[in-house]
PDB file of C-alpha atoms in Angstrom:
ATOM      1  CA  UNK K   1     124.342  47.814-145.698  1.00 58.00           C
ATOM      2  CA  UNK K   2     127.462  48.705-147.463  1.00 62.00           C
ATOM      3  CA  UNK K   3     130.209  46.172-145.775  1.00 67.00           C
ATOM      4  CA  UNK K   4     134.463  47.156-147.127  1.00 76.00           C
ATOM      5  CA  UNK K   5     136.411  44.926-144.528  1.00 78.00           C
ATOM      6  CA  UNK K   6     136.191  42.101-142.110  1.00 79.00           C
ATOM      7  CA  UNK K   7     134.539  42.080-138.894  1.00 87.00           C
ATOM      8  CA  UNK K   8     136.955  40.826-135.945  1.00 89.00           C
ATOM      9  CA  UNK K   9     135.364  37.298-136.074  1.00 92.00           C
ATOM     10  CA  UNK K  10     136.598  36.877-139.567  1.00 90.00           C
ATOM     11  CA  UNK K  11     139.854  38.283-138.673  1.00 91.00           C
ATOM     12  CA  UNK K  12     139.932  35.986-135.758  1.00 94.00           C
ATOM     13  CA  UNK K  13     139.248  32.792-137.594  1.00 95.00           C
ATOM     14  CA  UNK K  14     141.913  33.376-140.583  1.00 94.00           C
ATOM     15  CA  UNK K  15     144.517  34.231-137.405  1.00 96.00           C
ATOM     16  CA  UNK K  16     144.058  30.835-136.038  1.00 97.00           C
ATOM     17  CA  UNK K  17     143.398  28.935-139.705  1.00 97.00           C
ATOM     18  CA  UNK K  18     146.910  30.419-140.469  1.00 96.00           C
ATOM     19  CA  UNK K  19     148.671  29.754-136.784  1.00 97.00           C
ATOM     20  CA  UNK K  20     147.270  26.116-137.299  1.00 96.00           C
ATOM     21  CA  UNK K  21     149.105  25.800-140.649  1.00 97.00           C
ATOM     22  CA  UNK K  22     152.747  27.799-139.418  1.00 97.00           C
ATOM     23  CA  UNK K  23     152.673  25.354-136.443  1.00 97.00           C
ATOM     24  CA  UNK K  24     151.921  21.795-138.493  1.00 97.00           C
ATOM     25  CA  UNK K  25     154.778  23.597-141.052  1.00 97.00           C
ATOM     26  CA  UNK K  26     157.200  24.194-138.709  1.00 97.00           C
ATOM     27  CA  UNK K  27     156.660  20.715-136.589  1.00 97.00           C
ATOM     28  CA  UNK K  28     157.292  18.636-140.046  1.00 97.00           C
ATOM     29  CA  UNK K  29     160.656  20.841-140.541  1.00 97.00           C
ATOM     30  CA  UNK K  30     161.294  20.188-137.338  1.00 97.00           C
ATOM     31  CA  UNK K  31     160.608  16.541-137.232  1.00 97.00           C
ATOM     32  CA  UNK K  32     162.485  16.279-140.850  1.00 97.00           C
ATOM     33  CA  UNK K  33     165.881  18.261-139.684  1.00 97.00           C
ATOM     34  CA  UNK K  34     166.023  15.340-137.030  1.00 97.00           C
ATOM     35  CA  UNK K  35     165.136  12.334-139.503  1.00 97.00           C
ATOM     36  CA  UNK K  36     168.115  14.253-141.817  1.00 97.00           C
ATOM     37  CA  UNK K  37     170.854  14.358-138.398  1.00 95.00           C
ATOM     38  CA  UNK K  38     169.868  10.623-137.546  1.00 91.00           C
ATOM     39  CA  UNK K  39     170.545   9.305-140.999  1.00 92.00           C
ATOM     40  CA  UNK K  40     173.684  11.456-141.424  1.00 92.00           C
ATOM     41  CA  UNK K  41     174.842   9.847-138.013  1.00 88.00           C
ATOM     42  CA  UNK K  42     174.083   6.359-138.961  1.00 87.00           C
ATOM     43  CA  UNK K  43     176.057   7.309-142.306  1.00 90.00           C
ATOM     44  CA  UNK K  44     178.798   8.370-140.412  1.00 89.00           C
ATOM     45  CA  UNK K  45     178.738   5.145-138.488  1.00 88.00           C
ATOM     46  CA  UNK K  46     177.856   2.851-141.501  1.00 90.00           C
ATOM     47  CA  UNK K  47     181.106   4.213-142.970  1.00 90.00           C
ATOM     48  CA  UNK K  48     183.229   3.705-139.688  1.00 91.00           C
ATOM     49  CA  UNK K  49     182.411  -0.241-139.582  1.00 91.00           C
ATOM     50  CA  UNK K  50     182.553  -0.407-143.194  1.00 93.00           C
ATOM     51  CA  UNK K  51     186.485   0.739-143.039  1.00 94.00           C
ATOM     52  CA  UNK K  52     187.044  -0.921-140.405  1.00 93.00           C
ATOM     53  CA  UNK K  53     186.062  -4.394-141.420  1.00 94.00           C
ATOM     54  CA  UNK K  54     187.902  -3.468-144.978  1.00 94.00           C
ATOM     55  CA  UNK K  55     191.012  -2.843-143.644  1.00 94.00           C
ATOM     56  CA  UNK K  56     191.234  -5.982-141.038  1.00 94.00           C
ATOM     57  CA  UNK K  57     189.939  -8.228-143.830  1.00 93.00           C
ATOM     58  CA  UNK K  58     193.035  -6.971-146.397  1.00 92.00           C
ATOM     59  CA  UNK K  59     195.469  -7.171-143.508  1.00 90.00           C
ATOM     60  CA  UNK K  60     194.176 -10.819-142.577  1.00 89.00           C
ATOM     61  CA  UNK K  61     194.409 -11.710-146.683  1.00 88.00           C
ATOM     62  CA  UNK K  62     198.096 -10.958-146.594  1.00 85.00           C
ATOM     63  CA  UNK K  63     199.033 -12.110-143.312  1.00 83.00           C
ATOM     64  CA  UNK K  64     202.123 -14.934-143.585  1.00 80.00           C
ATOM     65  CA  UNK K  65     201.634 -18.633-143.953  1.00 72.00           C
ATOM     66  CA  UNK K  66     203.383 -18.927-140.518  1.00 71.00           C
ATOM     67  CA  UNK K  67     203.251 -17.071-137.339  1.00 61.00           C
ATOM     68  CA  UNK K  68     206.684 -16.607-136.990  1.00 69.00           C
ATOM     69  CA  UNK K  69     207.259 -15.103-133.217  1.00 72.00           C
ATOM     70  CA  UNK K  70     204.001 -13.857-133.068  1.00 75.00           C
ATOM     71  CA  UNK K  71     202.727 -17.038-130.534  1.00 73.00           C
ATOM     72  CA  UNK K  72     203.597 -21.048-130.417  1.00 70.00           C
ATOM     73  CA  UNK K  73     201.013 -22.442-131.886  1.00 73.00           C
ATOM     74  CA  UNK K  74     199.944 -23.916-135.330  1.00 73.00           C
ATOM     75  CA  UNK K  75     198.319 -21.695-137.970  1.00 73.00           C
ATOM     76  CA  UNK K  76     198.267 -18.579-139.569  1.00 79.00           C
ATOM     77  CA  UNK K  77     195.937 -16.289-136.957  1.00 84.00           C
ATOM     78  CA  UNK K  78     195.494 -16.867-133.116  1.00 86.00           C
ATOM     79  CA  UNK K  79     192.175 -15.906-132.010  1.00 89.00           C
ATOM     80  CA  UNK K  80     191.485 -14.755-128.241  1.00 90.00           C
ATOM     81  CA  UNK K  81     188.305 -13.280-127.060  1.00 89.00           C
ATOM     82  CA  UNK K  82     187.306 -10.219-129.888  1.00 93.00           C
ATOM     83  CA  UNK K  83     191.582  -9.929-130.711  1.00 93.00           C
ATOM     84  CA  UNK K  84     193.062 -11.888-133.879  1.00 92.00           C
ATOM     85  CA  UNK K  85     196.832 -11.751-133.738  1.00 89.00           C
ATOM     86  CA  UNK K  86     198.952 -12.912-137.321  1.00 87.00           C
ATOM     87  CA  UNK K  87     202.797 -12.147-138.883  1.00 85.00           C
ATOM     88  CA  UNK K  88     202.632  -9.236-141.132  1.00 84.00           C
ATOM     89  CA  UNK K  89     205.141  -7.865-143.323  1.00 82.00           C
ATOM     90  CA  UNK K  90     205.650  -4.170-143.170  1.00 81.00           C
ATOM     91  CA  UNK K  91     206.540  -1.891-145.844  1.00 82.00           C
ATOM     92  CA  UNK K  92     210.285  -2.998-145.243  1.00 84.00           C
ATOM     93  CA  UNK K  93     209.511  -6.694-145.253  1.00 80.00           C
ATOM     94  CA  UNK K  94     210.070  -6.637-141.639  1.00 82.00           C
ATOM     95  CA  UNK K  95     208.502  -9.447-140.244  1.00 84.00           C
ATOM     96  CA  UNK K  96     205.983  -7.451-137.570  1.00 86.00           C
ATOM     97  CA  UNK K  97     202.690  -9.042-135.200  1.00 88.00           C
ATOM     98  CA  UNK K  98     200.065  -7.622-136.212  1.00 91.00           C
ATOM     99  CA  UNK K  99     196.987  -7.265-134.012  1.00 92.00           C
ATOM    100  CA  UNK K 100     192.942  -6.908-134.087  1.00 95.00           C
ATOM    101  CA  UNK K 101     191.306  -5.997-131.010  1.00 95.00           C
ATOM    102  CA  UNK K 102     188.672  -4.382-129.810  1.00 94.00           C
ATOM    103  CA  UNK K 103     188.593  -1.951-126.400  1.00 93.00           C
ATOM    104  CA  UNK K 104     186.522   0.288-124.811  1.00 92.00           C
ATOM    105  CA  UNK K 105     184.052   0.111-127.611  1.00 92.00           C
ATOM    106  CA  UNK K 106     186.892   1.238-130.144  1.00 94.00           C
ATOM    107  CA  UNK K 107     188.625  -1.331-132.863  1.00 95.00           C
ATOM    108  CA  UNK K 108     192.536  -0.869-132.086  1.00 95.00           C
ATOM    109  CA  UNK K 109     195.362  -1.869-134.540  1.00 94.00           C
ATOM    110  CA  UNK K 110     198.134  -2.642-132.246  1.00 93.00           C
ATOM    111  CA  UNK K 111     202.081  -3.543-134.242  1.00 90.00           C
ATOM    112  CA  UNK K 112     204.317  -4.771-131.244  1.00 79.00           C
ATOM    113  CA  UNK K 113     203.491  -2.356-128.834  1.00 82.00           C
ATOM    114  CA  UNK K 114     201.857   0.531-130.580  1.00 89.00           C
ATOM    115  CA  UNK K 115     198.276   0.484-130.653  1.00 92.00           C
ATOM    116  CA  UNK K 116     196.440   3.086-132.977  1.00 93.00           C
ATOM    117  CA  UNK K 117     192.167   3.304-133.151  1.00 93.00           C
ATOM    118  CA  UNK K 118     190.879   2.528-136.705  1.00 94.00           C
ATOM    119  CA  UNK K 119     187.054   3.783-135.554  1.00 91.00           C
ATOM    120  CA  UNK K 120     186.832   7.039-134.444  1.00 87.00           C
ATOM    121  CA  UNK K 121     184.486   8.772-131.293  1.00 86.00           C
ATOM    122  CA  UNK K 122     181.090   8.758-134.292  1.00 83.00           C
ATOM    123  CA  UNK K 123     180.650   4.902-133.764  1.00 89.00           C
ATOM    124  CA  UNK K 124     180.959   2.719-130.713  1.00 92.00           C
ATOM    125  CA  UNK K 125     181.426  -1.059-131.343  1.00 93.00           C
ATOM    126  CA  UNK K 126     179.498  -3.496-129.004  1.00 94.00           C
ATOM    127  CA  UNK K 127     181.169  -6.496-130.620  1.00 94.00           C
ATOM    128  CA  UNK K 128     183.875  -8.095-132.861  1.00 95.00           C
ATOM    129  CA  UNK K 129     184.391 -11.585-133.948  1.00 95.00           C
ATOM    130  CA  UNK K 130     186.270 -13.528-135.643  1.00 94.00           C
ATOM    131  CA  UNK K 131     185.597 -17.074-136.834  1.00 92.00           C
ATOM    132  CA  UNK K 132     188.252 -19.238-138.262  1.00 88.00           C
ATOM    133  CA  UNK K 133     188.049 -22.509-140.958  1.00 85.00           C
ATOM    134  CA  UNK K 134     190.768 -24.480-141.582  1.00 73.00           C
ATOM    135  CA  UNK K 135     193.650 -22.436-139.832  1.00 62.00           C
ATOM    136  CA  UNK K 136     196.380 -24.480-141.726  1.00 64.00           C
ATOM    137  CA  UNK K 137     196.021 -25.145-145.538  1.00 69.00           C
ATOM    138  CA  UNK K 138     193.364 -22.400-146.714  1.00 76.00           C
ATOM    139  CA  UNK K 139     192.148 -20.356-144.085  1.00 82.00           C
ATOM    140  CA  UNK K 140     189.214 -18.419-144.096  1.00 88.00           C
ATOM    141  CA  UNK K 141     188.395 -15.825-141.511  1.00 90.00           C
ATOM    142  CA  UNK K 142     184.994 -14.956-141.020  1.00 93.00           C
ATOM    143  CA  UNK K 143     184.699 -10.976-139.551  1.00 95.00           C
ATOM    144  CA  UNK K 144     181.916  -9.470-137.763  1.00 95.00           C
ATOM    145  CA  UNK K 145     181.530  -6.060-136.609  1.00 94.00           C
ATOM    146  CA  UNK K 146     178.290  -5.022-134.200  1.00 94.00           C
ATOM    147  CA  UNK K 147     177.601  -1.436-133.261  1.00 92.00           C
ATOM    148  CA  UNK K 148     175.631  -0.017-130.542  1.00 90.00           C
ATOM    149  CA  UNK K 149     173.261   1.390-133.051  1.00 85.00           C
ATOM    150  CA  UNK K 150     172.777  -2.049-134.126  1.00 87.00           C
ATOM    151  CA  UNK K 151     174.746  -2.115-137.227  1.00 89.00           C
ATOM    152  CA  UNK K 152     175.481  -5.698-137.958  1.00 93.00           C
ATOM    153  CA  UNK K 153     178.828  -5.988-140.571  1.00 94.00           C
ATOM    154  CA  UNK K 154     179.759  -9.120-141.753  1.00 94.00           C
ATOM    155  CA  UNK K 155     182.801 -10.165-144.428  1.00 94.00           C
ATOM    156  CA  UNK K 156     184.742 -13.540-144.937  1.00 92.00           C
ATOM    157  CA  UNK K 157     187.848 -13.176-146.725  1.00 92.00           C
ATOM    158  CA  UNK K 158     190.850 -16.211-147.380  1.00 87.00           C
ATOM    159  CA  UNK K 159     194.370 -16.066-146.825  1.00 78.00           C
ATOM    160  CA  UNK K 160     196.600 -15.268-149.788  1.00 74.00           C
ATOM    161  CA  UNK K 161     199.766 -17.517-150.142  1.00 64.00           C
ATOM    162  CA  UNK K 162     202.320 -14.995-149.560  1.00 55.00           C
ATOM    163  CA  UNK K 163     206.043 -16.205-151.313  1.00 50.00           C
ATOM    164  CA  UNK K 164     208.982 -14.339-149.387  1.00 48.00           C
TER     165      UNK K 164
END
């Protein structure tokens, strides 16, 4: 017996041989385009915190040697709660108060009465901190940044003696 093509068993078995491999295929694309979002998101947050904690730890290095009319007491930086408040000079050399806060899961920059968000809606902060050494002669402010994701940021940065 002369046989030219495949009997429907054959036909039946490479059908499901190549279903099998389409559906493992398309599951590991499937399972890779969400590994690729997740690490893009955690980039996007990664680089949230990181500017964040940048910018208040330049801020804090040039914040004056006094606090001016900022608040009454001693030091440099007043720390309440997850807020640091110090005297900045603006642009002008305006003597401004300068404030660090965190609300509503956002890290605000408030000058007098303005406040402006220096995270945006990609990240959500669960915690900030500051911890202060030696708030008169040389002080060193010790930042730390938590998200919800569970990105932990952590920077310490000194005061610069600033001469009017």
């Amino acid at each position: 017996m002369n046989n030219k093509g495949f009997t429907l068993i054959e036909a039946l078995v490479a059908i499901a041989i190549f279903i099998g491999i389409s559906t493992a295929l398309a599951q590991i694309i499937s399972v890779s385009i969400q590994n690729q979002v997740n690490v893009v998101a955690t980039q996007n947050a990664l680089t949230q915190a990181s500017f964040a904690i940048d910018k208040i730890g330049k801020e804090l290095r040039m914040a004056q040697d006094e606090a001016g009319n900022c608040f009454d007491e001693e030091g440099s930086y007043k720390i309440e709660g997850s807020s640091i408040t110090f005297l900045h000079l603006d642009q002008e050399d305006n003597e401004v108060c300068k404030t660090f806060k965190l609300d509503n899961g956002k890290i605000k920059e408030c000058i007098d009465n303005t406040e402006v968000d220096i995270t945006g809606d990609a990240i959500e902060i669960e915690a900030l901190n500051f911890f202060i050494s030696d708030n008169n002669d040389n002080p060193r402010i010790t930042i730390s940044i938590e998200t919800k994701d569970g990105l932990l940021l952590q920077t310490t940065v000194s005061q610069r003696k600033n001469i009017k």
